[in-house]
Amino acid sequence: MDKIVIEGGVPLSGEITVSGAKNSAIKLMAVCLLTDEPLELTNMPRLRDTRFMGQLLACLGAKVEEAPGARLLLHAKTLTSTTASYDLVRKMRATFNVLGPILAREGKAKVSLPGGCAIGARPVDLHLDALKALGAQIELSDGYVIAEAKNGLKGAEITFPFISVGATEHTLLACVLAKGETVLNNAAREPEIIDLADCLNAMGAKISGAGRSEIRIQGVSRLKGISYSVVPDRIEAGTYALAAATAGGSVRLVNVRSEHLGSLWPLIAKAGATVTMDDNSVLIERGQGTPLRPVDMETQAYPGFPTDLQAQFMAMVCLADGVSIIRENIFENRFMHCPELVRMGANITVTGREAIVRGVERLTGAPVMATDLRASASLVAAGLAADGITEISRVYHLDRGFENIDVKLGNCGARIKRVSETG
Ligand code: UD1
């Protein structure tokens, strides 16, 4: 197993090109199950999670081929299986989203209940209720969901009891080929939902309202193959922006849709960094003489502050000259990075969904453990700012969602290297 070793205290300076969005890419990959024609995805990140999804699609009968230039070629001419096994689905929760497309195409599907990051209970009740509303018969047996829709799925009006990104995407994937109209109320509004709808529409789907709470889908009988470019990763961009603010220096992020991080920029500026945006890039600067200031923050569904940047934001305010209160509203157990940051000298008290972060003058390097994908990124940011050496173990979490993080930060002057724990 690899670990990441960081010698902290060096300001960052340089340019980072942001990759395609992991959270979008894995759902776009599942789209290939809805057509017998080839689908090409460009601006594809190469990550553990996209590889997991590729393995699952291959087991279902799709041809999956990485091509030069961040391209991925997918072709599910026929499906050879309608089962997604526990072994494949436990590694990543989003693989569960193949259930709807398999069911839509084949009239039946058997998919294991998911695993994924240990950040709370994360049930799939909303997904299953939506599929039932579309006419699927659903049974749970031995950890599997067994779904059937012998006469195909039928459009329905579905009101989500609360906002779920995964359930909104999954329902979209299931209902594009359903008979008649589907209306989704209280849908998630994340840029990844728009990306999915844009791709499906380019293939011939009839979806309107993606990005708003009400989405309308007119079912179509078939979708055609296309080439589609994955939206830039707003969470990766936000992570590097926060790392630059935390460690100090000057970093230009390229291939960024800055409007997708509207909730982040004012808070970074409030913390003391300068944010300058142009068409496709964002420059983050904080001089060594500029102190970090405390900032309160709470996570919300989009367009609110993303839960996927909460841990990285916390690393920044650990070094502020005052007290910040951070509230996590999306997941009930997403403070696992706190004890690790405390090992580096941070002063954090967690009570339920709130963390009180009392800023300290300096963090010190320590051996720490990555606990989940985004938490790991907060340890990297803290390590860059800390005095001394930080060793982060279990970096496979990072590899799930950050393409070449050591190389990208190394190009900005960070003293960061990946070493094999056995070697
Ligand atoms: C997606 C993102 C994840 C992000 C999250 C919230 C992917 C691969 N992952 O996760 O990075 O942190 O959105 O922005 O895109 N819930 C239920 N029942 C359900 C579905 C969800 O109770 O059927 C709960 C979850 O436990 C959670 C909340 O709803 O507390 C929001 O989850 P959801 O928006 O569905 O997140 P994911 O799609 O899993």
XYZ file of C-alpha atoms in Angstrom, residues 186-412:
227
model
C -37.417 18.361 -5.073
C -34.666 17.091 -7.384
C -30.990 17.784 -6.642
C -29.594 20.750 -8.611
C -25.871 19.880 -8.683
C -23.840 20.619 -11.867
C -23.363 16.836 -12.186
C -27.136 16.462 -12.678
C -27.013 19.026 -15.489
C -24.042 17.194 -17.007
C -25.939 13.902 -16.975
C -29.044 15.481 -18.501
C -26.974 17.290 -21.165
C -25.339 14.017 -22.183
C -28.656 12.142 -22.298
C -30.303 14.968 -24.274
C -27.463 14.912 -26.799
C -28.223 11.196 -27.215
C -31.873 11.944 -27.965
C -33.499 12.077 -24.514
C -36.079 14.746 -23.720
C -35.194 16.189 -20.334
C -35.999 19.750 -19.329
C -35.328 21.590 -16.075
C -32.091 19.861 -14.980
C -30.419 22.225 -12.503
C -33.809 23.229 -11.106
C -35.958 21.503 -8.460
C -38.491 20.303 -11.003
C -37.218 18.140 -13.835
C -39.503 16.890 -16.625
C -38.615 13.879 -18.720
C -40.525 12.791 -21.791
C -39.681 9.126 -22.337
C -38.105 8.157 -25.685
C -37.802 4.711 -27.257
C -34.062 4.773 -27.954
C -30.869 6.727 -27.415
C -28.018 7.084 -29.895
C -24.247 6.990 -29.386
C -22.331 10.287 -29.125
C -19.087 11.815 -27.889
C -19.460 13.861 -24.707
C -17.016 15.890 -22.597
C -17.195 15.459 -18.800
C -17.676 18.705 -16.835
C -14.564 19.913 -14.892
C -14.385 18.654 -11.304
C -15.601 21.408 -8.980
C -14.573 19.422 -5.902
C -11.028 18.890 -7.159
C -10.817 22.610 -8.026
C -12.172 23.583 -4.608
C -9.732 21.238 -2.898
C -6.699 22.849 -4.553
C -8.098 26.336 -3.965
C -8.442 25.557 -0.252
C -4.993 23.919 -0.169
C -3.486 27.080 -1.676
C -5.291 29.276 0.847
C -4.167 26.996 3.694
C -0.503 26.636 2.695
C -0.229 30.147 1.215
C 1.317 31.116 -2.107
C -0.170 31.614 -5.533
C -1.930 28.907 -7.548
C -3.785 29.262 -10.839
C -6.436 26.602 -11.409
C -7.159 25.923 -15.060
C -10.174 24.117 -16.572
C -12.528 25.406 -13.866
C -16.177 26.407 -14.125
C -15.938 29.005 -11.341
C -19.735 29.467 -11.261
C -19.993 25.907 -9.900
C -18.186 27.014 -6.726
C -20.190 30.156 -6.016
C -20.537 29.225 -2.339
C -16.781 28.698 -1.863
C -15.133 31.831 -3.268
C -16.641 34.373 -0.815
C -15.630 32.170 2.127
C -12.046 31.757 0.899
C -11.881 35.532 0.447
C -13.297 36.038 3.939
C -10.551 33.760 5.269
C -7.937 36.100 3.799
C -7.003 34.758 0.354
C -7.456 36.740 -2.855
C -9.607 35.075 -5.518
C -9.362 36.305 -9.122
C -11.530 34.650 -11.766
C -11.502 34.730 -15.523
C -13.173 32.654 -18.239
C -11.729 29.246 -17.553
C -9.398 29.758 -14.597
C -9.201 30.991 -11.009
C -6.138 32.429 -9.256
C -5.836 31.928 -5.485
C -3.247 33.978 -3.613
C -2.314 34.404 0.015
C 0.969 36.002 0.983
C 2.905 34.669 3.976
C 2.236 37.904 5.864
C -1.545 37.618 5.461
C -3.099 35.783 8.403
C -5.987 33.360 7.978
C -9.200 34.570 9.569
C -11.907 32.393 11.132
C -15.011 31.697 9.023
C -18.187 29.830 9.966
C -19.584 27.458 7.364
C -22.384 24.951 6.960
C -22.813 22.386 4.223
C -25.964 22.376 2.097
C -27.234 20.816 -1.101
C -26.154 22.737 -4.223
C -25.935 25.717 -4.635
C -24.959 25.684 -0.941
C -21.492 24.818 0.342
C -20.562 21.262 -0.786
C -20.158 18.608 1.892
C -17.319 17.230 -0.246
C -15.247 20.342 0.620
C -16.078 20.449 4.329
C -12.965 18.585 5.504
C -10.636 20.662 3.300
C -12.281 23.869 4.541
C -11.741 22.724 8.103
C -8.015 22.221 7.490
C -7.830 25.877 6.434
C -9.620 27.351 9.451
C -7.529 25.187 11.811
C -4.843 27.847 11.194
C -7.112 30.901 11.512
C -6.641 33.463 14.262
C -9.971 32.790 15.973
C -12.880 30.370 16.333
C -14.858 28.917 13.380
C -18.006 26.835 13.635
C -18.558 24.223 10.952
C -21.875 22.472 10.601
C -22.330 19.307 8.494
C -25.937 19.068 7.348
C -25.726 16.362 4.656
C -24.049 13.365 6.304
C -24.375 12.419 9.968
C -20.865 11.050 10.375
C -18.514 13.159 8.349
C -16.019 14.397 10.943
C -13.621 11.467 10.827
C -10.789 13.757 9.734
C -11.031 15.715 13.020
C -9.042 13.303 15.221
C -6.376 13.143 12.503
C -6.155 16.944 12.299
C -5.963 17.049 16.108
C -2.947 14.717 15.892
C -1.330 17.472 13.843
C -1.980 20.043 16.566
C -5.429 21.316 15.595
C -7.921 22.282 18.296
C -11.325 20.882 17.276
C -14.326 19.918 19.393
C -17.086 17.955 17.713
C -20.618 17.912 19.106
C -23.128 16.101 16.945
C -23.205 17.792 13.568
C -21.088 20.758 14.660
C -17.344 21.199 14.950
C -15.862 24.119 16.856
C -12.446 24.868 15.419
C -10.223 27.070 17.575
C -7.435 28.276 15.343
C -3.852 27.440 16.293
C -0.680 29.240 15.234
C 0.850 26.208 13.614
C 0.174 22.598 12.748
C 2.929 20.036 13.061
C 3.581 17.082 10.781
C 2.492 13.657 12.069
C 1.664 10.190 10.820
C -2.052 10.276 9.978
C -4.540 7.970 8.338
C -6.820 8.729 5.424
C -10.350 7.707 6.453
C -12.404 8.622 3.411
C -11.919 10.269 0.076
C -12.414 13.947 0.910
C -11.088 13.630 4.480
C -7.806 12.461 2.974
C -7.589 15.634 0.931
C -7.908 17.717 4.103
C -4.901 15.881 5.559
C -2.908 16.717 2.431
C -3.810 20.420 2.772
C -2.936 20.374 6.478
C 0.334 18.558 5.720
C 1.315 21.212 3.157
C 0.884 23.942 5.763
C 2.321 22.054 8.754
C 5.851 22.276 10.117
C 7.744 19.045 9.529
C 6.827 15.761 7.915
C 3.313 14.371 7.517
C 2.842 10.781 6.435
C -0.597 9.868 5.185
C -1.379 6.170 5.019
C -4.284 4.434 3.266
C -3.969 6.733 0.255
C -6.134 4.449 -1.841
C -8.937 6.679 -0.576
C -7.272 9.650 -2.319
C -6.732 7.641 -5.486
C -10.479 7.032 -5.687
C -11.091 10.679 -6.526
C -7.964 12.769 -7.132
C -6.003 12.259 -10.319
C -2.217 12.514 -9.745
C -2.587 14.667 -6.636
C 1.107 14.271 -5.738
C 2.225 15.247 -9.236
C -0.150 18.220 -9.488
C 0.918 19.621 -6.096
C 4.574 18.737 -6.742
C 4.439 20.895 -9.885
C 3.488 23.803 -7.606
